[in-house]
Short mmCIF file of C-alpha atoms in Angstrom, two decimals:
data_model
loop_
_atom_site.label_atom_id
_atom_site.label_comp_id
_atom_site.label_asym_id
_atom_site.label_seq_id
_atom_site.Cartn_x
_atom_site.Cartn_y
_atom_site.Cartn_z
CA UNK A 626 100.80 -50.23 34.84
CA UNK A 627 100.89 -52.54 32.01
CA UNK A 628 103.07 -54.89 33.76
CA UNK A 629 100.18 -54.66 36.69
CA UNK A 630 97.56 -55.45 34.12
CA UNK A 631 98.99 -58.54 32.93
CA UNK A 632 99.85 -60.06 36.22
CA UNK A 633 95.73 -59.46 37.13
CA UNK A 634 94.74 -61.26 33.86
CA UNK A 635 96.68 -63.82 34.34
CA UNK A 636 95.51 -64.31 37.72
CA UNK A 637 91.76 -63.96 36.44
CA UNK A 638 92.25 -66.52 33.70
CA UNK A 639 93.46 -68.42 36.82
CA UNK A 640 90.21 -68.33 38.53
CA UNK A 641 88.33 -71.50 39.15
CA UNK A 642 91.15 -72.97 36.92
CA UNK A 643 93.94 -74.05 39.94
CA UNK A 644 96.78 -72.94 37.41
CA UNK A 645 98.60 -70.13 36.07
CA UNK A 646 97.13 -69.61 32.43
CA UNK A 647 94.95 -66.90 31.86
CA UNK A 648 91.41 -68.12 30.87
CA UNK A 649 91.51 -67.17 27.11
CA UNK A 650 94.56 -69.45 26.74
CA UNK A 651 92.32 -72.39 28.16
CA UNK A 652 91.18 -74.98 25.58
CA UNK A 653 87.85 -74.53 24.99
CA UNK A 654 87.30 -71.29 26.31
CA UNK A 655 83.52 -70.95 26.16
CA UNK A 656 83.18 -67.49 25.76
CA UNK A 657 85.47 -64.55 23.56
CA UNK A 658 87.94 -62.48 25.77
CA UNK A 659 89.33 -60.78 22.71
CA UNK A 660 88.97 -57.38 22.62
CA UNK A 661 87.50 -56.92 19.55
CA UNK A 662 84.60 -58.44 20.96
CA UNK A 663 83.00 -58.69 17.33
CA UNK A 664 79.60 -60.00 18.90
CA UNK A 665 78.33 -57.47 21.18
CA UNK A 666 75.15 -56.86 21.54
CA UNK A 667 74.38 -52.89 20.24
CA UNK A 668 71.32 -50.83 20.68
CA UNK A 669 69.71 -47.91 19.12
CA UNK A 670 69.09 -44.95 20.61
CA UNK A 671 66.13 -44.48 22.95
CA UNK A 672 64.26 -40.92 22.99
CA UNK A 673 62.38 -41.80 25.61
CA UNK A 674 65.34 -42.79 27.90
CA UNK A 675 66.92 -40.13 26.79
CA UNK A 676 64.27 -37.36 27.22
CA UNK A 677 64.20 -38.48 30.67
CA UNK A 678 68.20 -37.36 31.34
CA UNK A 679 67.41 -33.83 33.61
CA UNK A 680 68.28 -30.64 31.37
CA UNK A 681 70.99 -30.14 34.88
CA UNK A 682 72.97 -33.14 34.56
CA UNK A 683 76.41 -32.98 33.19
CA UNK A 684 78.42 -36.07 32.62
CA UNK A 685 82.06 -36.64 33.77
CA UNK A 686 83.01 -36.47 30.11
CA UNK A 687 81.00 -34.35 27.57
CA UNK A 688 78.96 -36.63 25.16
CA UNK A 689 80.20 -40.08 26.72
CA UNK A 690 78.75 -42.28 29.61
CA UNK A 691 81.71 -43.25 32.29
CA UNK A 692 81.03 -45.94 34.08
CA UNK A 693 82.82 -47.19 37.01
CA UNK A 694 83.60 -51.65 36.82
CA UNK A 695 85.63 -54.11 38.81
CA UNK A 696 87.18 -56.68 36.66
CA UNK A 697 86.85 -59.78 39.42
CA UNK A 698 86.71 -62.02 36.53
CA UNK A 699 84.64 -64.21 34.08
CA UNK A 700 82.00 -63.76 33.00
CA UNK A 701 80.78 -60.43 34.36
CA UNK A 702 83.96 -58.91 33.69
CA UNK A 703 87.52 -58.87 32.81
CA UNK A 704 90.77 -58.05 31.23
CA UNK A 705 90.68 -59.43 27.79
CA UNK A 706 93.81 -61.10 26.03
CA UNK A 707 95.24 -57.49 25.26
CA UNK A 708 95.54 -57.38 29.45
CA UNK A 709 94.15 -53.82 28.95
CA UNK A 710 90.48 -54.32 27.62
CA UNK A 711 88.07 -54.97 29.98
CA UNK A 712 85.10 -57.45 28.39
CA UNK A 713 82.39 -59.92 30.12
CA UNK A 714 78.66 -59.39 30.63
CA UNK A 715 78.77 -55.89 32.50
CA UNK A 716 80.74 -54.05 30.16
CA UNK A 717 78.07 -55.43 26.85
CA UNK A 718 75.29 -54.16 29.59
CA UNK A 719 76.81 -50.95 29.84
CA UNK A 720 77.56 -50.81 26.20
CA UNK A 721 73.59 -50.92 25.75
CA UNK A 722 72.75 -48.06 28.06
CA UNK A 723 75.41 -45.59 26.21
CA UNK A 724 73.62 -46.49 23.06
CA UNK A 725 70.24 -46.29 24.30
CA UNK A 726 71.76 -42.79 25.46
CA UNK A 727 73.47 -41.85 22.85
CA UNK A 728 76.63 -41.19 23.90
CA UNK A 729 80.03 -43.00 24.14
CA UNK A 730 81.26 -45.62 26.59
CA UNK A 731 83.77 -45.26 28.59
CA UNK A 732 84.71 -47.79 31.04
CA UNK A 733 87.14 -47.30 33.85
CA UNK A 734 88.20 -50.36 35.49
CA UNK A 735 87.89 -49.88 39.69
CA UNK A 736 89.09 -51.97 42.57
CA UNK A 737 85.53 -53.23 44.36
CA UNK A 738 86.79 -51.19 47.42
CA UNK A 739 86.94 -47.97 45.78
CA UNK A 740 83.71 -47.78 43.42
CA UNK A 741 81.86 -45.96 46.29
CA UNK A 742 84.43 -42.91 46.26
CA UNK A 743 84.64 -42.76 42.88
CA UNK A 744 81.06 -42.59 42.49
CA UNK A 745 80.48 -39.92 45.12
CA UNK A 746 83.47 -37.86 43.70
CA UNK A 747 81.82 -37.54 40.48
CA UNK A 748 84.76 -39.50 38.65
CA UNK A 749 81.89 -41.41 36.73
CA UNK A 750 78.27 -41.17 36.47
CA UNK A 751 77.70 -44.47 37.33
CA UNK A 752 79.00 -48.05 38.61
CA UNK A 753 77.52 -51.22 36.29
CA UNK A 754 79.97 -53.84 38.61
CA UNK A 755 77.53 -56.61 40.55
CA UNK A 756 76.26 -54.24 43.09
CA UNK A 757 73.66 -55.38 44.77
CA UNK A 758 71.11 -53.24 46.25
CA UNK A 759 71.07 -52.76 50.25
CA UNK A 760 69.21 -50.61 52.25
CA UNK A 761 72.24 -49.15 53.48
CA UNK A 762 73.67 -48.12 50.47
CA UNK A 763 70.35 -46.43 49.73
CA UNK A 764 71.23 -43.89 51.85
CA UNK A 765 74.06 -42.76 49.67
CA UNK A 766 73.19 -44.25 46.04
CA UNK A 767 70.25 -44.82 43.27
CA UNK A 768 69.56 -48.11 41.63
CA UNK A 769 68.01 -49.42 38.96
CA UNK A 770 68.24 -53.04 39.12
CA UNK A 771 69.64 -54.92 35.54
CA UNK A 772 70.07 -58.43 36.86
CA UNK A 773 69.42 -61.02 40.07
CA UNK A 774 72.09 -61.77 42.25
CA UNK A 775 72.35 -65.04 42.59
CA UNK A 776 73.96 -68.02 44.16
CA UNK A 777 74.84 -71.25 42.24
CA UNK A 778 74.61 -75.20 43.42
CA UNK A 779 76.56 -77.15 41.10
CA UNK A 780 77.79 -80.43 41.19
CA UNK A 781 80.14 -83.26 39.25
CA UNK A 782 78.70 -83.98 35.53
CA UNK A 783 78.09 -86.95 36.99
CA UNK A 784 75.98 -86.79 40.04
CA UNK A 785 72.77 -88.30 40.94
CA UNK A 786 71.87 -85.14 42.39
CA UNK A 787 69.14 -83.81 40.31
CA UNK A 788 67.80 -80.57 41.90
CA UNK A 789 68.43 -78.35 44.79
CA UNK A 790 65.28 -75.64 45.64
CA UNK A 791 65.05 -75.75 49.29
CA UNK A 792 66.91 -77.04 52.34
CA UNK A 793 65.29 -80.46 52.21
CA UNK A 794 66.81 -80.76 48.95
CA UNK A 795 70.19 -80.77 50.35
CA UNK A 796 69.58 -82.66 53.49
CA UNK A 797 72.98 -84.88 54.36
CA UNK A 798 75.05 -83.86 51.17
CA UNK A 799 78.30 -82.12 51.55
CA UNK A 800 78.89 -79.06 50.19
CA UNK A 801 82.11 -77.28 49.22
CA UNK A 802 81.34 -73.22 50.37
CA UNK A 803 83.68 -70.45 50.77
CA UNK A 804 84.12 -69.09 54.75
CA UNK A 805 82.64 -66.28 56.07
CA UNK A 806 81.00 -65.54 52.81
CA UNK A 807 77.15 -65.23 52.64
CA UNK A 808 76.55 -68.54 51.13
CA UNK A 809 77.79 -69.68 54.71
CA UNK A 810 75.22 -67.58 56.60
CA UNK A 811 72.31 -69.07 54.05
CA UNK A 812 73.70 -72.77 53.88
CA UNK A 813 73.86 -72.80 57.78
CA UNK A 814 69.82 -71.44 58.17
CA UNK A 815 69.50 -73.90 56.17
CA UNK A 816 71.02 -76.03 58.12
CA UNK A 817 69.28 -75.18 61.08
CA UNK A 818 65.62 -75.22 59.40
CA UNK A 819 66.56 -79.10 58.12
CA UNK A 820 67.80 -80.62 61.86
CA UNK A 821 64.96 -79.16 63.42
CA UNK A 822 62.66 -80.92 61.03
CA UNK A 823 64.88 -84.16 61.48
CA UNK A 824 66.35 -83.91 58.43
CA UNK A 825 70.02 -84.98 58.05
CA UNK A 826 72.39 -82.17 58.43
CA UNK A 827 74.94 -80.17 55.83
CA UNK A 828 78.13 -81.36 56.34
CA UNK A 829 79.78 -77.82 55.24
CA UNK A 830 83.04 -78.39 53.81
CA UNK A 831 84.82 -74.39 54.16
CA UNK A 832 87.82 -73.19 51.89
CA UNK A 833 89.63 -70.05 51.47
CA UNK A 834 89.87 -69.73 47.85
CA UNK A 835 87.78 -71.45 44.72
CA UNK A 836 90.81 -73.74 43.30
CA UNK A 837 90.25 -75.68 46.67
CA UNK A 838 86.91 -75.67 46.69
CA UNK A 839 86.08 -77.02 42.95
CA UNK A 840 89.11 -79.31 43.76
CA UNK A 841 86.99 -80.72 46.55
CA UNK A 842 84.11 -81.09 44.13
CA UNK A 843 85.94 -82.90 41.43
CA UNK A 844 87.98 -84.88 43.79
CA UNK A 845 84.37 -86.43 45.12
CA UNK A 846 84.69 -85.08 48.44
CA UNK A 847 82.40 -83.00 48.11
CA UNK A 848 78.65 -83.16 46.74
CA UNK A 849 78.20 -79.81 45.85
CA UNK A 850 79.71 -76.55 45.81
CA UNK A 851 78.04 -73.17 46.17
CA UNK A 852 79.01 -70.13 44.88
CA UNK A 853 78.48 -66.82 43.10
CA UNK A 854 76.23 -68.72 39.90
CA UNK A 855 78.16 -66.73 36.96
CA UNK A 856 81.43 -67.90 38.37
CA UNK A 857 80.42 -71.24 37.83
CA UNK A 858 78.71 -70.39 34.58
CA UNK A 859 81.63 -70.09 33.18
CA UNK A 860 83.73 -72.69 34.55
CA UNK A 861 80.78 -75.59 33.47
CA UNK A 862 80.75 -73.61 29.76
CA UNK A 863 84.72 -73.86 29.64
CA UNK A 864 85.36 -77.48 31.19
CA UNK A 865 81.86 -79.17 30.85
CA UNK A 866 82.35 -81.34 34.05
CA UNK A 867 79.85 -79.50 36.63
CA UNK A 868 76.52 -78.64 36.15
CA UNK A 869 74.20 -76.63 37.51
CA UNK A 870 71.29 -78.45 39.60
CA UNK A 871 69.90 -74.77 41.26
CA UNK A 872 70.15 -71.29 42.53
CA UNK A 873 68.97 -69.31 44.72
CA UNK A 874 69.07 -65.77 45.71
CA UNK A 875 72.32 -64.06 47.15
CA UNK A 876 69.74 -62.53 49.96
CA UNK A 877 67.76 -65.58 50.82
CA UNK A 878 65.31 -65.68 51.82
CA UNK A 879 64.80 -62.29 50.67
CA UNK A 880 65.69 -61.23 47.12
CA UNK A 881 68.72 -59.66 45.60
CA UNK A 882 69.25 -58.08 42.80
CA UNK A 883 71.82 -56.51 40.63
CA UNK A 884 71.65 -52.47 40.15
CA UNK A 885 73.25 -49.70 38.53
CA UNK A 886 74.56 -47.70 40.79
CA UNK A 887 74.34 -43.76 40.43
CA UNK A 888 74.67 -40.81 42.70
CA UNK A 889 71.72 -40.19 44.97
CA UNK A 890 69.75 -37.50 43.62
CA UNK A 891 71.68 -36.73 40.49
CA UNK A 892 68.40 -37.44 38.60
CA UNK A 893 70.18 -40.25 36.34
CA UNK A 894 68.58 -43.25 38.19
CA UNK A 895 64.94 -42.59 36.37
CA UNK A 896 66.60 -42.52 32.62
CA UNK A 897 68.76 -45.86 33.38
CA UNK A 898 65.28 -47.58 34.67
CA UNK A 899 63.93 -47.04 31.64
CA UNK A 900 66.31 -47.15 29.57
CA UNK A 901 66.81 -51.02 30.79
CA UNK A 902 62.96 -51.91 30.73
CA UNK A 903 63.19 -50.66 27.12
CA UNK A 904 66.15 -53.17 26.53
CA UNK A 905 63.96 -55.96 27.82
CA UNK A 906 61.15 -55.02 25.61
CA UNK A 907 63.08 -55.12 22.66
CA UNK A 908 65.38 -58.13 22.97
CA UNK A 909 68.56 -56.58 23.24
CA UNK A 910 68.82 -57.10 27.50
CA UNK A 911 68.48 -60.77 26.61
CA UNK A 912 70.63 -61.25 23.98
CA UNK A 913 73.57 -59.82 25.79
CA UNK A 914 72.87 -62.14 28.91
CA UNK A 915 72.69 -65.07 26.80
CA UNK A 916 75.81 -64.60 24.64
CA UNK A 917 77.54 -64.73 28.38
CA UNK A 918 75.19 -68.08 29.83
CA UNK A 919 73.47 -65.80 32.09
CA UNK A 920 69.95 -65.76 30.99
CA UNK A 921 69.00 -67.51 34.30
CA UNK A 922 69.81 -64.13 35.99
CA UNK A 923 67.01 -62.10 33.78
CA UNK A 924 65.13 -59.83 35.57
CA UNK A 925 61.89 -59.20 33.95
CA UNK A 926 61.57 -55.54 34.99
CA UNK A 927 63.99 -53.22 35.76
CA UNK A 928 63.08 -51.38 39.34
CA UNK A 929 64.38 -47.85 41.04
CA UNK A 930 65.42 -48.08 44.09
CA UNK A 931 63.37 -51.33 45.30
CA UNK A 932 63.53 -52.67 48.71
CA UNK A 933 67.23 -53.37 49.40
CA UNK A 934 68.99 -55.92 52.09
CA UNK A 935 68.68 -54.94 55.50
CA UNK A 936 71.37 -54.16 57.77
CA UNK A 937 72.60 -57.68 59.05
#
């Protein structure tokens, strides 16, 4: 297992990189992927929140809140230099709900894949992990949404391009975009909406993995590359030669946000809701975001159950 463990960090610190360090070992690592993590964020406890837990519930563990996270990688989360710690954005967030609760954390670290199961089966009360909220996931789970899902259009430190908001915007640039992934499906309506208005066209550049596709942005083949906006939070914080000229959000042109996930009907979802919209009121939710670069992806108000993405 350990063995395991430090093969994945290594391959996270990897990420965005195109070479076999782990991230902490980078020069100028923006952000701390110790475990210690001596600057979390910390809450007090919320009576409120906590008066709304039903009398029923019973957690997986007795006095602690299990939660259910993916470490995919940096920011949001991953293994920390120990290879065993799991650290990033999601875990602090998670950190302030068990405080606002009272109770312990405990974090068990899931492959995406499985978080659903593990959910269901009662193995933890709830998954903090960049789920985003769909209408078809509704019909198994609660949310209450902590962040927006968002896309990111960065490009070279040195680029005239100033801004991207709307197709126009990106009218005749090239732009370096995983395939098959949903920034495809937007950057190709986008496409569509700027050729019928005689626009130039995208010229989509499409890579397998995100080594080749910042390569293609550095290299200048590309103007632009799109993708997930906290992975390339981190890579601009660590090697300060992209930056970030817009976003836009992962369900364009609907919106998408970011939810804690919790069993459908198991009467948590109403506690976490507020127990987040306290957070916001009192500094702490934005404090956490910003000691990660994410304070573009504030939500203002934490929702249950909003409208989710519909069934493509």
């Amino acid at each position: 297992m350990i063995v395991r463990r430090t093969l994945l960090s290594l391959l996270v610190g990897a990420l965005y990189a195109g070479c076999l360090a782990p991230a902490s070992a980078q020069q100028g690592a923006p952000f701390d992927l110790g475990p210690a993590q001596p600057g979390r964020v910390r809450a007090e406890k919320d009576p409120a929140a906590i008066a709304r837990i039903p009398m029923a519930y019973r957690f997986a563990e007795p006095g602690t809140l299990t939660v259910g996270i993916s470490p995919g990688g940096p920011p949001l989360a991953t293994y920390a230099t120990d290879a065993r710690t799991v650290v990033g954005a999601d875990p602090d967030f998670a950190q302030l709900i068990a405080d606002s609760f009272g109770l312990r954390l405990n974090l068990v670290a899931v492959a995406w894949a499985d978080w659903p199961l593990g959910l269901t089966s009662g193995k933890y009360d709830a998954v903090i992990s960049n789920v985003g909220v769909t209408e078809q996931r509704k019909e198994k789970f609660d949310f209450s949404t902590y962040r927006q899902g968002l896309h990111g259009f960065f490009v070279r430190a040195d680029s005239k391009v100033a801004s991207i908001r709307e197709p126009r915007d990106a009218a005749g640039l090239s732009i370096s975009v995983g395939g098959g992934t949903n920034q495809e499906r937007i950057l190709r309506e986008w496409n569509k909406q700027n050729v019928a208005a005689g626009l130039k066209a995208l010229d989509l550049q499409l890579f397998d993995d995100d080594a080749a596709r910042l390569v293609a942005l550095r290299s200048g083949r590309a103007d632009v590359i799109v993708q997930p906006h906290a992975q390339l939070v981190f890579v601009a914080a660590r090697d300060k030669d992209i930056r970030r000229v817009g976003t836009l959000s992962a369900g364009w042109p609907l919106r998408s946000d970011v939810a804690i996930a919790t069993r459908r009907g198991s009467g948590l979802v109403d506690a976490l809701t507020l127990a987040t919209n306290n957070l916001i009121a009192n500094g702490k939710y934005g404090q956490a975001l910003a000691r990660w670069g994410l304070e573009e992806e504030a939500l203002a108000r934490s929702e249950t159950n909003p409208p989710g993405l519909p069934k493509y």
